[in-house]
Amino acid sequence: MIDNTPNFRMISSGVVSWTTSISSSGDIGLSRGAAGKLYVGNSAGGDFTGTLIAGNVGIGETAPGSKLSVSGGGSFGAGYDTTAAPSNGLIIEGNVGIGTTSPQYRLTIRESLSGTAAVKISSSSGAPLLLDADNTGSTFGMIQLFRSGVLKSYIGFDAIGNVSILNSGASPLISLADSGNVGIGTTSPQTKLEVTNTSSGATADQLYLTNLASATSTASRLTFRAQDISGATGTSTAAITSILTQNWTTGKGDLAFSTLRSGSLTEAMRIDSSGKVGIGLTTPTALLQIKGATSVSQDALALQASTANGDFISLSFLDTNGTTQRGAVKSIQGADVIQLFGGTTEVIDARSTGVFIGAGDPLNKLDVNGGVAIGTYAGVNTAPSNGLIVSGNVGIGTTTPGTKLEIVNNSSGSTIDQLYLTNFQGATSTASRLSFRAADISGVGTTTGALTSILTQNWTTGKGDLAFSTLRSGSLTEAMRITDAGNVGIGTATPASKLSIVDSISSGANVQITANEPTLQLNSSASDGKTWEIISGKNQQASTGEFVILDKSNSAQVVRIQSGAGANGAPLTIASSGSVGIGTTSPNNLLTLFKSTTPALGFTTGSGDSAWTMGIDTADQNKFKIASSTSLGVNSRLTIDGNGNVGIGTTG
């Protein structure tokens, strides 16, 4: 057709030479009849084997720069013959192969050179790169990835519209949700990155952080970052670091946890290769070791309750079975209390008001239910039931006790009780006893003495005795008593006087006073104030070995007796018959004088200028003499011999 008018037609037997040209200012069309064919380059029925067009062909282009240059849109395929292609675009109904003669898909690109990219897609001026795999059905388009002709994975949309990388079975491996969250192993990630594994009954690695540096101290770190309030560059706020402490062949590594402190990451906790956990230190020596804070206001460990008052906050120690409690430390929510358990039994209850050892609530600073051993006795000796044993000294009111028990009071100018011994048995004969014990040679403790307070009448009438007992013949025997009346009984529990002495022993003294100047003073409570003293020993009034009785003036000697006189060594004896013996213990008369040499009776004036002596002169045949001198042998005035002869003025 020339100018839309069928002016030229080639029939099946016609020949058009190559030098013939057909030109027109309008369109030129080549068409065939309904049953005919159109051949270009050869006669009908034959193949053209030469070069049909040696140069470039331009469609809509007068100066084609390529073998085929098309200015405008183009379409391929019977289904697209009436469809207008986009401006300067191309629409193809069938498969397109680039680098392959047998494309199996709408676009098949194959690069035969190793290491050369098969496809490069780029855009400029910020224009987006669009891959549209949408359709109107439930199946979305995919990009398939092959290796060595085997399908390995897909890139595209999963069933819920996430951009995903799928395995060869079309199961999602990595999903990018519309929210921007990335899921590995899940199609519904709830955070920016969520990694999920479905290995049932096993622990599987879900994430590797690897540092390929060659060193025993190599570390891999997972760092957490945040942007501060100013919107500045993100700051590392925390990190988890895995540290290789020995070569992997020996298999040792630590895990360190760090936090942002004073502008830099500082390690706060470490789990070492043996499973020990250190908080505040990097080399723990126990399964859990906490290094205290440098400030006294900071706790090394705190347990906080989250339930209602009355519930326990507990730190339990369990047996290997994980259920049997071997011990626990518990606190009660809403109460200032710490309880320590041995097994399931409460051992210590500590409160702000006090401590209770045993099961109970403290009423004092320290309450103990049971026996207590202190010092070297602890863990060795068993304390008496609800009793106390102490190996060292005990001080009450003093920090430096000098004895096993020392009680000190600082009440100035008054007498107060410092020790109570109480017997709560209800009876008028109730007694409280202070016993003194000592170990005998066999090491067995024995009570050697006691001080007993005895209630003799009800406390309303207020009468009580004080008894002193000593060990006698293997048992405690009362030796002395002070009654409520103030009477003292020695050897008797019922003294009738201020001092009553009862002795069942046939020998020995009942009363003995031993001193350098022993003195017994008797004072009268009457208004005349009479005083008598009995003195023995060396005194201003008594020489050594003498016994003197002074009158109330304490100067005049009423009686003076010297020891050692007479054969029997008795200066003065008063017999039960009333007889008095001087120098003898067996007087035969009302007055008997005895001396081994010249027993005599002397009389001397106060001035000492006159003296008379009468007695037996053992130096002169035992004659009885009266002499006007201090000696019988001088100035004899009367002499009587054994024959009855009497001499006056003569001794013959």
XYZ file of C-alpha atoms in Angstrom:
652
model
C 0.000 0.000 0.000
C 1.244 3.447 -0.891
C -0.414 6.343 0.836
C -3.053 3.916 2.101
C -3.936 3.044 -1.520
C -3.141 -0.466 -2.823
C -1.021 0.642 -5.754
C 1.712 -2.096 -5.632
C 1.307 -5.830 -4.966
C 3.835 -8.651 -5.136
C 2.331 -11.938 -6.257
C 3.748 -15.388 -5.554
C 5.569 -15.617 -8.879
C 6.713 -12.064 -9.030
C 10.280 -10.946 -8.394
C 11.377 -7.655 -6.951
C 15.026 -6.739 -7.430
C 17.085 -5.348 -4.537
C 17.709 -2.171 -6.445
C 14.066 -1.414 -6.501
C 12.989 1.039 -3.890
C 9.644 1.802 -2.544
C 9.162 5.162 -0.999
C 6.248 7.130 0.192
C 5.521 10.173 2.237
C 2.998 8.111 4.161
C 2.847 4.589 5.495
C 4.016 1.556 3.513
C 2.391 -1.761 4.201
C 3.187 -5.285 3.084
C 0.317 -7.725 3.265
C -0.743 -11.025 1.857
C -3.975 -12.529 0.713
C -6.015 -14.774 2.850
C -4.275 -17.906 1.567
C -1.026 -16.512 0.279
C 2.410 -16.006 1.849
C 4.857 -13.149 1.980
C 8.478 -13.934 1.315
C 11.334 -11.531 1.759
C 14.780 -12.303 0.317
C 14.031 -15.385 -1.791
C 11.460 -17.027 -3.964
C 8.522 -18.774 -2.497
C 9.290 -22.021 -0.734
C 13.029 -21.466 -0.325
C 15.290 -20.301 2.547
C 17.339 -17.229 2.272
C 20.922 -17.920 3.182
C 22.636 -14.702 2.386
C 22.700 -11.344 4.102
C 19.318 -9.792 3.839
C 20.337 -6.456 5.320
C 24.018 -5.669 5.611
C 23.696 -2.428 7.547
C 21.671 -1.172 10.485
C 17.941 -1.190 10.363
C 15.996 1.674 11.784
C 12.345 1.571 12.641
C 11.156 5.076 13.119
C 14.788 6.057 12.920
C 16.635 7.333 9.834
C 20.113 6.908 11.225
C 20.011 3.665 13.200
C 23.078 3.216 15.362
C 22.572 -0.517 15.948
C 21.608 -3.500 13.898
C 18.080 -2.681 14.907
C 17.128 0.691 16.241
C 13.543 1.407 17.143
C 12.412 4.890 17.924
C 9.220 4.501 19.903
C 7.521 1.578 21.523
C 7.589 -2.023 20.393
C 5.593 -5.162 21.076
C 6.145 -8.879 20.520
C 3.517 -11.579 20.461
C 0.191 -12.201 18.837
C -1.608 -11.191 21.960
C 0.073 -7.805 22.002
C -0.316 -6.949 18.221
C -2.996 -4.391 18.923
C -1.565 -3.193 22.233
C 0.319 0.052 22.305
C 3.688 -0.278 23.975
C 4.741 2.428 26.423
C 6.651 5.329 24.949
C 10.069 4.098 23.867
C 9.186 0.902 25.710
C 8.889 -2.763 24.885
C 6.231 -5.339 25.667
C 6.873 -9.030 25.059
C 4.250 -11.720 25.340
C 6.586 -14.714 25.478
C 9.764 -15.647 27.409
C 12.915 -13.608 27.024
C 16.370 -15.134 27.192
C 19.556 -13.149 27.735
C 22.654 -15.266 27.360
C 20.496 -18.359 26.641
C 18.571 -19.686 23.656
C 16.065 -21.586 25.750
C 14.520 -19.284 28.314
C 12.193 -21.151 30.627
C 10.819 -18.066 32.358
C 9.614 -14.660 31.326
C 13.176 -13.427 31.725
C 16.104 -15.802 31.832
C 19.593 -14.346 32.205
C 22.652 -16.541 32.086
C 26.298 -15.486 32.294
C 28.802 -18.065 31.121
C 31.898 -16.199 32.356
C 32.886 -17.048 35.956
C 33.101 -14.068 38.278
C 31.100 -11.787 35.973
C 27.802 -10.346 37.166
C 24.836 -11.530 35.172
C 22.593 -8.615 36.083
C 23.264 -5.037 37.174
C 20.359 -2.807 38.026
C 20.930 0.808 39.016
C 19.032 4.040 39.206
C 20.061 7.653 39.332
C 18.808 10.911 40.786
C 17.294 9.124 43.760
C 14.725 7.347 41.622
C 13.422 4.170 43.272
C 14.072 0.685 41.941
C 10.761 -1.156 41.766
C 10.252 -4.919 41.735
C 6.529 -5.617 41.532
C 5.630 -9.231 42.244
C 1.975 -8.562 43.040
C -1.007 -10.193 41.430
C -4.704 -10.515 42.068
C -4.573 -14.051 43.500
C -3.238 -15.568 46.707
C 0.136 -16.495 45.205
C 2.782 -13.809 44.969
C 5.630 -13.601 42.534
C 9.072 -14.833 43.557
C 12.680 -14.486 42.532
C 14.132 -17.994 42.418
C 17.811 -18.610 43.144
C 19.465 -21.663 41.569
C 22.843 -23.222 42.061
C 24.191 -25.705 39.507
C 20.705 -25.946 38.109
C 19.152 -26.809 41.486
C 16.584 -24.502 43.091
C 17.964 -23.327 46.440
C 15.783 -20.449 47.608
C 13.272 -17.756 46.797
C 13.147 -14.018 47.313
C 9.705 -12.488 47.342
C 6.552 -12.203 49.388
C 5.371 -14.868 51.799
C 1.759 -15.827 52.384
C 1.059 -12.884 54.731
C 2.765 -10.255 52.588
C 6.198 -10.054 54.237
C 9.252 -9.612 52.051
C 10.989 -12.927 52.677
C 13.843 -15.186 51.776
C 12.397 -18.695 51.533
C 13.988 -22.119 51.231
C 13.493 -24.419 48.259
C 10.255 -25.633 49.839
C 8.920 -22.065 49.939
C 9.096 -21.921 53.776
C 10.190 -18.474 55.037
C 13.768 -18.234 56.386
C 14.022 -14.459 56.845
C 10.985 -12.180 56.889
C 10.793 -8.378 56.740
C 7.441 -7.236 58.099
C 5.690 -4.017 57.152
C 6.549 -2.724 60.663
C 10.238 -2.923 59.825
C 10.800 -5.878 62.183
C 13.006 -8.698 60.914
C 12.196 -12.296 61.708
C 14.561 -15.237 61.322
C 12.595 -18.453 61.597
C 9.340 -16.541 62.150
C 6.972 -14.613 59.850
C 5.585 -12.430 62.647
C 8.574 -10.775 64.365
C 7.551 -8.708 67.387
C 10.831 -6.782 67.719
C 13.365 -5.256 65.359
C 15.060 -8.670 65.217
C 13.481 -11.933 66.350
C 15.230 -15.268 65.888
C 13.120 -18.431 66.303
C 14.086 -22.081 66.242
C 11.809 -25.120 66.251
C 14.338 -27.762 67.370
C 12.200 -29.873 69.713
C 13.925 -31.256 72.809
C 17.310 -29.831 71.891
C 19.351 -26.689 72.312
C 20.310 -25.234 68.959
C 22.531 -22.289 68.078
C 20.399 -19.442 66.794
C 23.008 -16.707 66.472
C 26.792 -16.643 66.039
C 28.985 -13.633 66.894
C 32.517 -14.472 65.726
C 35.858 -12.701 66.097
C 38.424 -14.340 63.815
C 41.465 -12.678 65.412
C 44.057 -15.244 66.551
C 44.655 -14.762 70.309
C 43.704 -16.498 73.558
C 42.061 -13.267 74.724
C 39.892 -12.920 71.623
C 36.441 -11.586 72.459
C 33.110 -11.245 70.666
C 30.752 -8.561 71.914
C 27.043 -7.905 71.613
C 26.585 -4.181 72.249
C 23.390 -2.315 73.078
C 23.170 1.308 71.988
C 20.749 4.171 72.610
C 20.386 7.799 71.610
C 20.451 10.342 74.419
C 17.905 13.099 74.983
C 19.859 15.552 72.852
C 19.462 13.323 69.808
C 23.209 12.987 69.446
C 24.976 9.946 68.071
C 23.913 6.690 69.684
C 25.847 5.658 72.804
C 26.807 2.134 73.868
C 24.821 1.589 77.087
C 25.589 -2.085 77.751
C 27.398 -5.081 76.307
C 27.685 -8.847 76.612
C 31.191 -10.061 75.828
C 32.383 -13.619 75.264
C 36.109 -13.907 76.058
C 38.301 -16.827 74.970
C 40.608 -17.419 77.968
C 42.380 -20.489 76.517
C 42.691 -21.989 73.055
C 39.513 -23.623 71.819
C 41.179 -27.051 72.033
C 41.233 -26.729 75.848
C 37.831 -25.089 75.683
C 37.726 -22.275 78.201
C 35.925 -18.975 77.875
C 34.227 -16.366 80.082
C 31.067 -14.338 79.582
C 31.204 -10.713 80.774
C 28.312 -8.282 81.238
C 29.103 -4.560 81.086
C 27.074 -1.396 81.689
C 27.620 2.273 80.940
C 29.243 3.879 83.968
C 30.699 7.404 84.081
C 30.692 7.622 80.306
C 32.340 4.281 79.513
C 31.430 0.602 79.504
C 32.476 -1.073 82.768
C 32.236 -4.781 83.503
C 29.570 -5.459 86.168
C 29.269 -9.260 86.161
C 31.207 -12.241 84.822
C 30.507 -15.947 84.419
C 33.824 -17.770 84.142
C 34.623 -21.004 82.352
C 33.897 -23.118 85.457
C 30.412 -21.668 85.886
C 31.302 -19.333 88.762
C 29.500 -15.979 88.792
C 31.237 -12.834 89.976
C 29.363 -9.573 90.569
C 31.718 -6.671 91.031
C 34.803 -8.816 90.327
C 36.247 -10.724 87.369
C 37.785 -13.717 89.178
C 35.068 -15.356 91.323
C 36.172 -18.221 93.577
C 32.654 -19.413 94.474
C 29.597 -20.303 92.413
C 28.290 -16.836 93.312
C 30.631 -14.176 94.668
C 29.543 -10.574 95.204
C 32.053 -7.838 95.879
C 30.494 -5.159 98.056
C 30.101 -1.610 96.908
C 32.603 1.028 97.952
C 29.849 3.106 99.556
C 28.229 2.049 102.830
C 24.901 3.305 101.476
C 24.901 0.683 98.711
C 23.777 -2.902 99.216
C 25.811 -5.763 97.786
C 22.646 -7.875 97.513
C 18.990 -6.886 97.923
C 15.832 -9.013 97.725
C 12.612 -7.044 97.203
C 9.115 -8.329 97.854
C 6.340 -7.835 95.339
C 3.439 -9.420 97.214
C 1.143 -8.448 100.075
C 2.161 -8.042 103.714
C 2.773 -11.296 105.555
C 4.288 -13.146 102.602
C 7.864 -14.448 102.722
C 10.877 -13.153 100.829
C 13.053 -16.257 100.809
C 16.560 -17.358 99.868
C 16.508 -21.165 100.059
C 19.274 -23.768 99.969
C 18.087 -27.021 98.392
C 19.391 -30.586 98.229
C 20.562 -32.133 94.975
C 16.994 -33.224 94.225
C 16.031 -29.567 93.969
C 13.078 -29.864 96.367
C 14.389 -30.739 99.852
C 15.168 -27.562 101.786
C 18.408 -27.781 103.762
C 18.350 -24.179 104.923
C 16.832 -20.804 104.182
C 17.002 -17.109 104.959
C 13.573 -15.520 104.983
C 12.087 -12.108 105.550
C 8.446 -11.205 105.999
C 6.965 -8.531 103.757
C 5.861 -5.561 105.841
C 7.845 -6.596 108.951
C 11.382 -5.809 110.138
C 12.408 -9.449 110.528
C 14.992 -11.899 109.209
C 14.539 -15.620 109.910
C 17.231 -18.274 109.534
C 16.151 -21.881 108.999
C 18.076 -25.132 109.375
C 16.179 -27.476 107.106
C 12.592 -26.372 107.650
C 13.094 -25.537 111.359
C 13.432 -21.912 112.399
C 16.776 -21.369 114.143
C 17.117 -17.579 114.478
C 14.506 -14.818 114.376
C 16.131 -11.367 114.144
C 14.005 -8.241 114.410
C 14.525 -4.560 115.067
C 13.505 -5.233 118.688
C 15.856 -8.163 119.310
C 17.042 -11.644 118.350
C 15.395 -14.963 119.205
C 17.491 -18.132 118.925
C 15.031 -20.953 118.474
C 11.451 -20.702 117.238
C 9.710 -17.634 118.600
C 9.335 -13.867 118.570
C 11.943 -11.898 120.574
C 10.739 -9.823 123.503
C 14.256 -8.748 124.496
C 17.473 -7.854 122.729
C 18.395 -11.563 122.929
C 16.041 -14.471 123.662
C 17.321 -18.062 123.604
C 15.126 -21.157 123.729
C 17.548 -23.891 124.830
C 21.052 -24.261 126.213
C 23.952 -21.979 125.290
C 27.700 -22.714 125.218
C 30.212 -19.858 124.856
C 33.960 -19.887 124.247
C 35.861 -23.157 124.082
C 32.757 -24.955 125.332
C 30.953 -24.166 122.082
C 30.632 -27.218 119.859
C 32.378 -29.383 122.473
C 30.282 -29.421 125.640
C 26.525 -29.746 125.973
C 24.915 -26.923 127.912
C 22.219 -27.784 130.451
C 18.629 -27.534 129.271
C 17.790 -23.841 128.870
C 21.117 -23.117 130.620
C 24.386 -21.325 129.884
C 28.019 -22.429 130.070
C 30.892 -19.959 129.542
C 34.564 -20.888 129.360
C 35.867 -17.354 129.914
C 35.196 -14.530 132.348
C 31.793 -12.863 132.532
C 31.440 -9.175 133.292
C 28.157 -7.534 134.281
C 28.529 -3.779 134.331
C 32.192 -4.065 133.327
C 34.088 -4.721 130.111
C 37.165 -6.113 131.870
C 36.041 -8.849 134.254
C 38.958 -10.094 136.321
C 37.249 -13.281 137.535
C 34.836 -15.830 136.172
C 31.994 -13.541 137.240
C 32.366 -9.882 138.124
C 29.409 -7.605 138.819
C 30.004 -3.856 138.893
C 27.549 -1.082 139.757
C 28.164 2.638 139.637
C 25.448 3.848 142.046
C 27.238 6.436 144.156
C 26.264 6.926 147.804
C 23.655 4.166 147.975
C 23.431 0.435 148.424
C 21.513 -1.358 145.692
C 20.943 -4.940 144.737
C 23.497 -6.254 142.261
C 22.476 -9.903 142.211
C 19.157 -11.668 142.800
C 18.871 -15.392 143.650
C 15.164 -16.269 143.530
C 13.215 -19.464 144.206
C 9.622 -19.163 143.006
C 8.407 -22.248 144.879
C 5.436 -21.076 146.941
C 6.113 -22.044 150.587
C 7.183 -20.365 153.829
C 10.325 -22.520 153.873
C 11.351 -21.523 150.357
C 15.104 -21.084 150.092
C 17.567 -19.653 147.580
C 21.088 -21.038 147.679
C 24.458 -19.820 146.486
C 26.703 -22.890 146.252
C 30.475 -23.046 145.979
C 31.988 -25.973 144.082
C 35.473 -27.358 143.517
C 36.931 -30.318 141.665
C 38.513 -33.021 143.786
C 41.667 -34.912 142.885
C 39.688 -37.145 140.535
C 38.438 -34.092 138.632
C 34.817 -34.485 139.749
C 33.078 -31.242 140.780
C 31.845 -31.196 144.401
C 29.796 -28.621 146.309
C 32.086 -27.524 149.145
C 30.017 -24.764 150.693
C 26.755 -22.886 150.390
C 25.042 -19.711 151.477
C 21.287 -20.212 151.831
C 18.566 -17.616 152.316
C 15.494 -19.209 153.948
C 12.035 -17.611 154.022
C 10.723 -18.464 157.508
C 7.476 -16.518 157.174
C 5.496 -15.043 154.302
C 7.106 -12.018 152.729
C 4.290 -9.818 154.044
C 5.535 -10.430 157.607
C 9.079 -10.274 156.313
C 11.154 -12.866 158.139
C 14.026 -14.897 156.790
C 17.261 -16.565 157.940
C 20.685 -16.756 156.350
C 22.440 -20.121 156.709
C 26.086 -20.973 156.032
C 26.906 -24.603 155.182
C 30.155 -26.498 154.670
C 31.018 -29.892 153.247
C 31.240 -32.374 156.116
C 31.596 -36.140 155.703
C 30.594 -35.927 152.038
C 27.468 -33.790 152.458
C 26.603 -30.161 153.083
C 26.009 -29.438 156.772
C 24.833 -26.147 158.203
C 27.597 -24.571 160.298
C 26.232 -21.135 161.124
C 22.940 -19.279 160.901
C 21.892 -15.658 161.234
C 18.221 -15.499 162.146
C 15.688 -12.846 161.252
C 16.257 -11.410 164.772
C 19.941 -10.924 164.068
C 21.021 -13.763 166.393
C 24.027 -15.762 165.261
C 24.134 -19.459 165.893
C 27.283 -21.513 165.428
C 26.456 -25.188 165.535
C 22.767 -24.382 166.077
C 19.962 -23.213 163.777
C 18.018 -21.629 166.663
C 20.357 -19.249 168.502
C 18.741 -17.798 171.635
C 21.218 -14.935 171.981
C 23.163 -12.624 169.777
C 25.844 -15.323 169.648
C 25.097 -18.926 170.497
C 27.778 -21.565 170.093
C 26.866 -25.247 170.281
C 29.624 -27.799 169.769
C 29.307 -31.547 169.862
C 33.065 -32.035 169.608
C 34.704 -33.080 172.925
C 38.040 -31.367 172.278
C 39.230 -28.125 170.773
C 38.251 -24.512 171.263
C 34.745 -23.220 170.737
C 35.914 -19.647 170.168
C 39.362 -18.701 168.952
C 40.776 -15.258 168.236
C 44.145 -15.141 166.502
C 45.940 -11.832 166.010
C 49.113 -9.975 166.848
C 47.184 -8.269 169.693
C 44.002 -10.339 170.125
C 41.374 -8.378 172.083
C 37.764 -9.093 173.033
C 35.831 -5.972 173.975
C 32.531 -6.004 175.851
C 30.566 -2.760 175.532
C 27.464 -1.873 177.482
C 24.632 -0.170 175.668
C 23.573 1.536 178.917
C 24.110 5.223 179.453
C 27.110 4.678 181.762
C 28.984 3.157 178.845
C 30.848 0.466 180.797
C 33.466 -1.306 178.736
C 35.492 -4.407 179.554
C 38.315 -5.842 177.483
C 39.918 -9.248 177.507
C 43.421 -9.056 176.049
C 45.872 -11.781 175.161
C 49.262 -11.662 173.517
C 51.541 -8.679 173.120
C 49.765 -5.445 173.968
C 50.341 -2.241 175.858
C 48.600 -3.912 178.802
C 49.597 -7.542 178.201
C 53.015 -9.066 177.541
C 53.557 -12.031 175.302
C 51.685 -15.079 176.548
C 49.622 -13.131 179.116
C 45.849 -12.895 179.568
C 44.525 -9.595 180.984
C 41.056 -8.332 181.907
C 40.810 -4.533 182.030
C 38.145 -2.428 183.692
C 35.948 0.112 181.943
C 38.756 2.665 181.813
C 40.792 0.248 179.680
C 43.780 0.962 181.956
C 43.295 -0.785 185.342
C 44.063 -4.503 185.223
C 41.374 -6.551 186.959
C 42.900 -9.961 186.163
C 46.344 -10.806 184.735
C 47.346 -14.386 184.005
C 50.693 -15.519 182.552
C 50.955 -18.824 180.750
C 53.501 -21.581 181.485
C 53.395 -21.431 185.352
C 53.201 -24.681 187.341
C 54.067 -28.243 186.464
C 50.786 -28.658 184.640
C 51.281 -25.419 182.727
C 47.998 -23.920 184.011
C 48.329 -20.424 185.536
C 44.770 -20.332 186.874
C 42.139 -23.026 187.239
C 38.623 -22.683 188.654
C 37.170 -26.142 189.195
C 33.474 -26.990 188.938
C 33.457 -27.222 192.800
C 34.451 -23.594 193.037
C 38.036 -24.398 194.063
C 40.687 -22.198 192.564
C 44.035 -23.537 191.530
C 46.994 -21.324 190.743
C 49.724 -23.264 189.019
C 47.640 -26.444 189.107
C 44.628 -27.787 187.263
C 43.437 -29.905 190.223
C 42.956 -27.681 193.252
C 42.197 -29.594 196.449
C 41.089 -26.595 198.447
C 39.168 -23.439 197.791
C 42.559 -21.980 196.918
C 45.484 -24.145 195.934
C 48.854 -22.672 195.016
C 51.400 -24.835 193.202
C 54.947 -24.190 192.094
C 57.782 -26.638 191.654
C 60.231 -24.379 193.552
C 59.260 -22.314 196.607
C 55.554 -21.788 196.077
C 54.669 -18.633 198.001
C 52.092 -15.926 198.382
C 53.458 -12.369 198.327
C 52.097 -9.038 199.575
C 53.570 -5.738 198.407
C 52.576 -2.117 199.087
C 51.624 0.179 196.248
C 54.869 2.062 196.533
C 56.880 -1.139 196.680
C 58.823 -0.129 199.809
C 57.352 -2.900 201.966
C 56.756 -6.571 201.122
C 55.746 -9.764 202.929
C 55.989 -13.342 201.604
C 54.472 -16.540 202.935
C 54.835 -20.033 201.526
C 56.884 -23.224 201.347
C 60.646 -22.846 201.162
C 61.747 -25.812 199.066
C 65.365 -24.726 199.566
C 65.017 -25.267 203.387
C 63.447 -28.694 203.851
C 60.045 -27.496 202.622
C 59.451 -25.395 205.725
C 56.524 -22.982 205.861
C 57.788 -19.470 206.319
C 56.601 -15.894 206.656
C 59.218 -13.331 205.676
C 59.243 -9.523 205.601
C 60.742 -9.524 202.135
C 59.967 -10.695 198.624
C 61.874 -13.975 199.236
C 61.240 -16.674 201.887
C 64.919 -17.129 202.652
C 65.411 -13.466 203.646
C 64.075 -11.834 206.851
C 62.101 -14.865 207.947
C 59.795 -13.916 210.793
C 57.932 -17.181 211.256
C 59.111 -20.713 210.424
C 57.232 -24.016 210.849
C 59.048 -27.246 209.934
C 57.613 -30.605 209.010
C 57.658 -31.766 212.645
C 55.471 -28.911 213.805
C 58.262 -26.915 215.394
C 57.704 -23.183 215.229
C 60.472 -20.665 215.098
C 59.818 -16.955 215.506
C 62.667 -14.822 214.348
C 64.692 -17.948 213.601
C 64.729 -20.512 210.809
C 66.117 -23.281 212.980
